[in-house]
Coordinates of C-alpha atoms in Angstrom, one line a residue:
X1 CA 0.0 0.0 0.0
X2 CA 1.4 3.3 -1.0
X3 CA 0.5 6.8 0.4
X4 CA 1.5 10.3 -0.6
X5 CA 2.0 12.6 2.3
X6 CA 2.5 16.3 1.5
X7 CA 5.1 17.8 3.7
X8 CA 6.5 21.0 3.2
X9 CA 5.1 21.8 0.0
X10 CA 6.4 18.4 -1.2
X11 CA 4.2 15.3 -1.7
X12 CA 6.2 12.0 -0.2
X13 CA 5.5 8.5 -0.8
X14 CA 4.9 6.4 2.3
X15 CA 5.4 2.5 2.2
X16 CA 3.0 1.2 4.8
X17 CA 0.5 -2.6 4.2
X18 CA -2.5 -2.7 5.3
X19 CA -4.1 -5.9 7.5
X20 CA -4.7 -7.9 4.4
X21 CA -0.9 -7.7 3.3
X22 CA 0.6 -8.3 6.5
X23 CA -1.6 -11.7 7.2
X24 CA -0.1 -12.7 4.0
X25 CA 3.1 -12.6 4.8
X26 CA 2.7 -13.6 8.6
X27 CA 1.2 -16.9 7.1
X28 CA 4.5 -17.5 4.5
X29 CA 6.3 -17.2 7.3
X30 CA 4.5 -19.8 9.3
X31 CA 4.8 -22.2 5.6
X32 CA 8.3 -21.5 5.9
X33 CA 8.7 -22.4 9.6
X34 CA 6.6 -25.4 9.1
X35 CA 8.7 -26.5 6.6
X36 CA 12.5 -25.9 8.0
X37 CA 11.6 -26.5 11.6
X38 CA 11.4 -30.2 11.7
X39 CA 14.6 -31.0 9.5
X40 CA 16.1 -28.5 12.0
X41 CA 15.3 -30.7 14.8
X42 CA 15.9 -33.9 13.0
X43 CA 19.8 -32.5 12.0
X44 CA 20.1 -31.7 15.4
X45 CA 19.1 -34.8 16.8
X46 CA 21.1 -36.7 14.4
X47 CA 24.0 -34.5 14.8
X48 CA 23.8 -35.6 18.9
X49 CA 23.1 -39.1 18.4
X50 CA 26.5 -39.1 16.4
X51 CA 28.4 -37.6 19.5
X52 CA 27.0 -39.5 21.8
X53 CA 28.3 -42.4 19.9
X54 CA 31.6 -41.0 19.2
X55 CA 31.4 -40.9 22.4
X56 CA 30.7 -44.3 23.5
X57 CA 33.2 -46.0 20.6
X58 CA 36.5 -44.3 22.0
X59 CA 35.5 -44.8 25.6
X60 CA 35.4 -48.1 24.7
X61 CA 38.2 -48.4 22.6
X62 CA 40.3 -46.5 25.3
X63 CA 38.5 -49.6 28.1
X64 CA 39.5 -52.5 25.7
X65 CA 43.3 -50.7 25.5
X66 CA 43.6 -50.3 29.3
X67 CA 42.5 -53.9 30.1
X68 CA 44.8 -55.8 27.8
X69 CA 47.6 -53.9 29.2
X70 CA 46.1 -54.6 32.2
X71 CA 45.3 -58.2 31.7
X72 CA 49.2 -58.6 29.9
X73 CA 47.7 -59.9 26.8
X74 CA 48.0 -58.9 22.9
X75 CA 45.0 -61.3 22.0
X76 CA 41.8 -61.7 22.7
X77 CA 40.4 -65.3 23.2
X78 CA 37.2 -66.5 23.9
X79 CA 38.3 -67.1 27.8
X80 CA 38.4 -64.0 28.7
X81 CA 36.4 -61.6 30.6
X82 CA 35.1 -59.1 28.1
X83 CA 33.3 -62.3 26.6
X84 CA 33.0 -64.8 29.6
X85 CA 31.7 -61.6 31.5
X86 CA 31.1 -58.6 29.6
X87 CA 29.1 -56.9 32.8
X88 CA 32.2 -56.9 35.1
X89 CA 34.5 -55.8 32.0
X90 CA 32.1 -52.7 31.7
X91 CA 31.5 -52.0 35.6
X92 CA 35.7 -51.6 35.9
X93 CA 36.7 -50.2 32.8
X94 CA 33.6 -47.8 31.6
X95 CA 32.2 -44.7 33.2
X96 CA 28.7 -46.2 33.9
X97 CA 25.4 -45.1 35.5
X98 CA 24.1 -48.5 35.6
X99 CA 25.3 -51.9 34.7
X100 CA 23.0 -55.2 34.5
X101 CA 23.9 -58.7 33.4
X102 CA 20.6 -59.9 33.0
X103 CA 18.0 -57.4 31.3
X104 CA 18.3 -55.1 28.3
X105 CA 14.9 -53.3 29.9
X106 CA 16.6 -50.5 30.8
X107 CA 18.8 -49.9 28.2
X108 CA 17.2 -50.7 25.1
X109 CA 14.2 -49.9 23.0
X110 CA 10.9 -51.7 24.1
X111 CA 10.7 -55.4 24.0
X112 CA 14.0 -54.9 22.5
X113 CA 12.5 -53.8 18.8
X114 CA 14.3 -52.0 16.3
X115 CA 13.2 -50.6 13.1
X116 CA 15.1 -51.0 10.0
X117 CA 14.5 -48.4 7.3
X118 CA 16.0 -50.1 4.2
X119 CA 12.9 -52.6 4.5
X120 CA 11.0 -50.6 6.4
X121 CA 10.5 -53.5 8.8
X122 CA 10.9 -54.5 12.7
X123 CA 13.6 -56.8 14.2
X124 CA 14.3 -57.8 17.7
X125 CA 17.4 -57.8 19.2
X126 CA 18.3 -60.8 21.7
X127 CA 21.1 -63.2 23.3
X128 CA 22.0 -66.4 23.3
X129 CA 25.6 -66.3 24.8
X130 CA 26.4 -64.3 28.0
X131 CA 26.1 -60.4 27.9
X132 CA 26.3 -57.3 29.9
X133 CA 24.6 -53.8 29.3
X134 CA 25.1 -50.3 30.7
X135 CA 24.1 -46.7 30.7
X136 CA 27.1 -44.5 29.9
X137 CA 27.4 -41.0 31.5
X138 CA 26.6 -39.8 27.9
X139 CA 22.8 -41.4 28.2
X140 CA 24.3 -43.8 25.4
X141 CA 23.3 -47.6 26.3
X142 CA 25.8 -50.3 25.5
X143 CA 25.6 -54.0 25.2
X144 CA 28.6 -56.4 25.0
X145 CA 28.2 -60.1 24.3
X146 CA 30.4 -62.8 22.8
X147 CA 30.1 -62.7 18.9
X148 CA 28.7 -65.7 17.3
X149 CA 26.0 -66.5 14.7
X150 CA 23.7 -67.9 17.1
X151 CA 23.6 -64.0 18.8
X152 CA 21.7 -61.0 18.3
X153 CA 19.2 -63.0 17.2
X154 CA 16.0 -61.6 14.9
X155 CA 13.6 -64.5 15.9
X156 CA 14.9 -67.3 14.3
X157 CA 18.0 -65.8 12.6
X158 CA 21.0 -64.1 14.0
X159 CA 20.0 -60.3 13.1
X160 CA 18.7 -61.4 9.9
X161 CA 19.3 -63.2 7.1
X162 CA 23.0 -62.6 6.5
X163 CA 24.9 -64.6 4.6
X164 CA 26.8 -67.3 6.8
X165 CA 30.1 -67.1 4.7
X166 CA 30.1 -63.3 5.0
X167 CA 29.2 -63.6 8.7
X168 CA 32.2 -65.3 9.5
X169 CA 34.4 -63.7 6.9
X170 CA 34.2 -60.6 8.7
X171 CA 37.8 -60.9 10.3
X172 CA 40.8 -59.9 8.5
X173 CA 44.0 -62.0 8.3
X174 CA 42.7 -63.9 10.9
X175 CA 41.8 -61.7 13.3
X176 CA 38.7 -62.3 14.2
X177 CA 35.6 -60.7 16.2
X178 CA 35.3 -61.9 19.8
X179 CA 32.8 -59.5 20.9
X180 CA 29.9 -57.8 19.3
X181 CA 28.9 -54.5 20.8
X182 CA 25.4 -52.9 20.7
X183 CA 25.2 -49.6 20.9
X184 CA 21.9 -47.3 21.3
X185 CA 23.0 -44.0 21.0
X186 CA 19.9 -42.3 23.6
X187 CA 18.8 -45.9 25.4
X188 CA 15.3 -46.5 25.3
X189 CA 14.3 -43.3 23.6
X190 CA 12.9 -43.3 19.9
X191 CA 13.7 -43.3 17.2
X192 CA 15.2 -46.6 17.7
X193 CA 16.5 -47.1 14.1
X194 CA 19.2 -49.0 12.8
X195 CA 21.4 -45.9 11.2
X196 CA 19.7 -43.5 13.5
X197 CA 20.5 -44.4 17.3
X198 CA 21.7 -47.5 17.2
X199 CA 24.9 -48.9 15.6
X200 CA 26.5 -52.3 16.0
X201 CA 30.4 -53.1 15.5
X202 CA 32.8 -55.6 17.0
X203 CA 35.9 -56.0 19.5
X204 CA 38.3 -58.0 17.2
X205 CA 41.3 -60.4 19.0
X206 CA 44.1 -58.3 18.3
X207 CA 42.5 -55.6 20.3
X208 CA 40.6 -53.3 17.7
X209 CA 37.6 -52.3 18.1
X210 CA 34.9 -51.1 15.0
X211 CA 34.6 -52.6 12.2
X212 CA 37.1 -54.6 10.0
X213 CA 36.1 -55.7 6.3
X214 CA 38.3 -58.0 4.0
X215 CA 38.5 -57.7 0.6
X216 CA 36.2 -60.9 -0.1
X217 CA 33.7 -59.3 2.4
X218 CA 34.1 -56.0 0.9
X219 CA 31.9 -55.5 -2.2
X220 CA 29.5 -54.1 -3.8
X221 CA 26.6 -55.5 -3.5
X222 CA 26.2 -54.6 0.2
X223 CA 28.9 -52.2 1.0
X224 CA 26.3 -48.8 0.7
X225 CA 23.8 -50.9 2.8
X226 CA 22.7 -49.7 6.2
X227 CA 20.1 -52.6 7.2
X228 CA 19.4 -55.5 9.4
X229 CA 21.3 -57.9 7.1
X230 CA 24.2 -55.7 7.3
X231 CA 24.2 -54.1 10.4
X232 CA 27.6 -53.6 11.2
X233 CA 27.7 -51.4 8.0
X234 CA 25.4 -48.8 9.1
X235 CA 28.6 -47.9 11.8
X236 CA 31.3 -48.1 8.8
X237 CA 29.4 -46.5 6.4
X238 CA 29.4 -43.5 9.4
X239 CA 33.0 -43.8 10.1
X240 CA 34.3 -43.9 6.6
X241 CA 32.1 -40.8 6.0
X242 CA 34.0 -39.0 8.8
X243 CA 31.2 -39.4 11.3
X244 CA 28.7 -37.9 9.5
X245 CA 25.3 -38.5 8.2
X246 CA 25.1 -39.8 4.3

C-alpha cells in the first residue's frame, strides 16, 4: 500500500500494508517455519546421536586398551572376561550409570525392537551367549556379548538373514571378532532405528575395536547398505564418512 503525504510543500510516498498484506506474509512465514523446523530438529538430533556415539566408541576403545595392558595380553580369546563376562568388563573399565547382566529393559528400546529403514520392517534384538549392558554418562546404552552367529538373534535368525560365509568372513587375516557391541546412541528413547541411534560393530582379537572388512567381504553388492542384514555397516558406512550423516 502506497500513500502520498504532503510535507512542506512536497508530496512524499509512504510504504506502509495494510491488515490484508501483513496476514499474508505472517502466514508465508508460518509455511516457511513449518517446513524448516522439523529438519532443523531432526539434524540436530542426528548431529547428537552421532556424538554420543563417538562418544561411547573411543571410551570403549580407550577400556579394551587399558584392560589388555592390564590383563598382559596382545589377543583376545574366547576365555576372557570381556566375553565370559562382559558386565564386570564394563563395571571396571567404563564410566557407567548403571550396569546389569541380565535385562536389556533399561537400556534398550521396548521389548527390545528396532526398526530398520531399508525394508522398512521391525527386528528384535536378543542373546544367546552371555552379555552385559550399561548406561554411559553420555545417556548412550551399550551392550557387550560374545560374537557368534547364534547371537543378536531376529527371531529365528542371528539379526537377519545374512549370509553365513560373510558372517564369518568378517575378520581380516585372521583376526577375528570376539565381541559384538550394541550400541543405542539415547537408550530406550525413539527413534530406535538402525542408522539412527543405534549402531553395531565388533571388538576383534588383536584388540581393535569397530569394524574390519576383508576384501572378499568388501563388495558391492552390500557395501552402501545400512540394514538388518548388514548391520555392522550402518557404523562403517558412518565412520568412513567422517562421522557424518550420508
Amino acid at each position: 500500500m502506497l500513500d502520498l503525504i504532503k510535507k512542506e510543500g512536497f508530496f512524499i510516498m509512504k510504504k506502509g500494508y495494510n491488515l490484508t498484506e501483513a496476514t499474508v506474509v505472517l502466514a508465508m512465514i508460518g509455511v516457511l517455519s513449518m517446513l524448516t523446523v522439523p529438519s532443523f530438529i531432526n539434524n540436530s538430533r542426528s548431529m547428537a546421536n552421532i556424538s554420543r556415539l563417538q562418544k561411547a566408541y573411543k571410551s570403549l576403545s580407550d577400556a579394551v586398551g587399558s584392560w589388555m595392558v592390564d590383563a598382559k595380553i596382545s589377543i583376545i580369546t574366547d576365555s576372557d572376561i570381556i566375553v565370559t563376562n562382559p558386565s564386570s568388563f564394563l563395571s571396571e573399565y567404563l564410566k557407567c550409570a548403571d550396569v546389569s547382566n541380565s535385562s536389556t529393559v533399561r537400556f534398550l528400546a521396548k521389548r527390545n525392537q528396532y526398526n530398520d529403514k531399508m525394508t522398512s520392517k521391525i527386528f528384535k534384538i536378543g542373546f544367546t551367549d552371555a552379555y552385559g549392558c550399561a548406561t554411559l554418562q553420555s545417556g548412550a546404552s551399550v551392550c557387550i556379548s560374545k560374537e557368534s552367529s547364534k547371537n543378536f538373534i531376529n527371531i529365528e535368525r542371528p539379526f537377519g538373514n545374512i549370509d553365513p560365509n560373510l558372517y564369518l568372513d568378517i575378520g581380516l587375516f585372521g583376526q577375528r571378532p570376539v565381541a559384538e557391541v550394541i550400541v543405542d546412541t539415547n537408550g530406550p528413547n525413539v527413534p530406535n532405528t538402525l542408522g539412527d541411534d543405534l549402531f553395531t560393530f565388533y571388538v576383534y582379537s588383536d584388540g581393535f575395536v569397530g569394524v574390519k572388512l576383508n576384501t572378499v567381504s568388501n563388495n558391492a553388492s552390500y557395501k552402501d547398505k545400512c540394514s538388518r542384514d548388514f548391520h555392522f555397516n550402518c557404523f562403517k558406512m558412518l565412520v568412513d564418512n567422517d562421522w557424518k550423516k550420508l
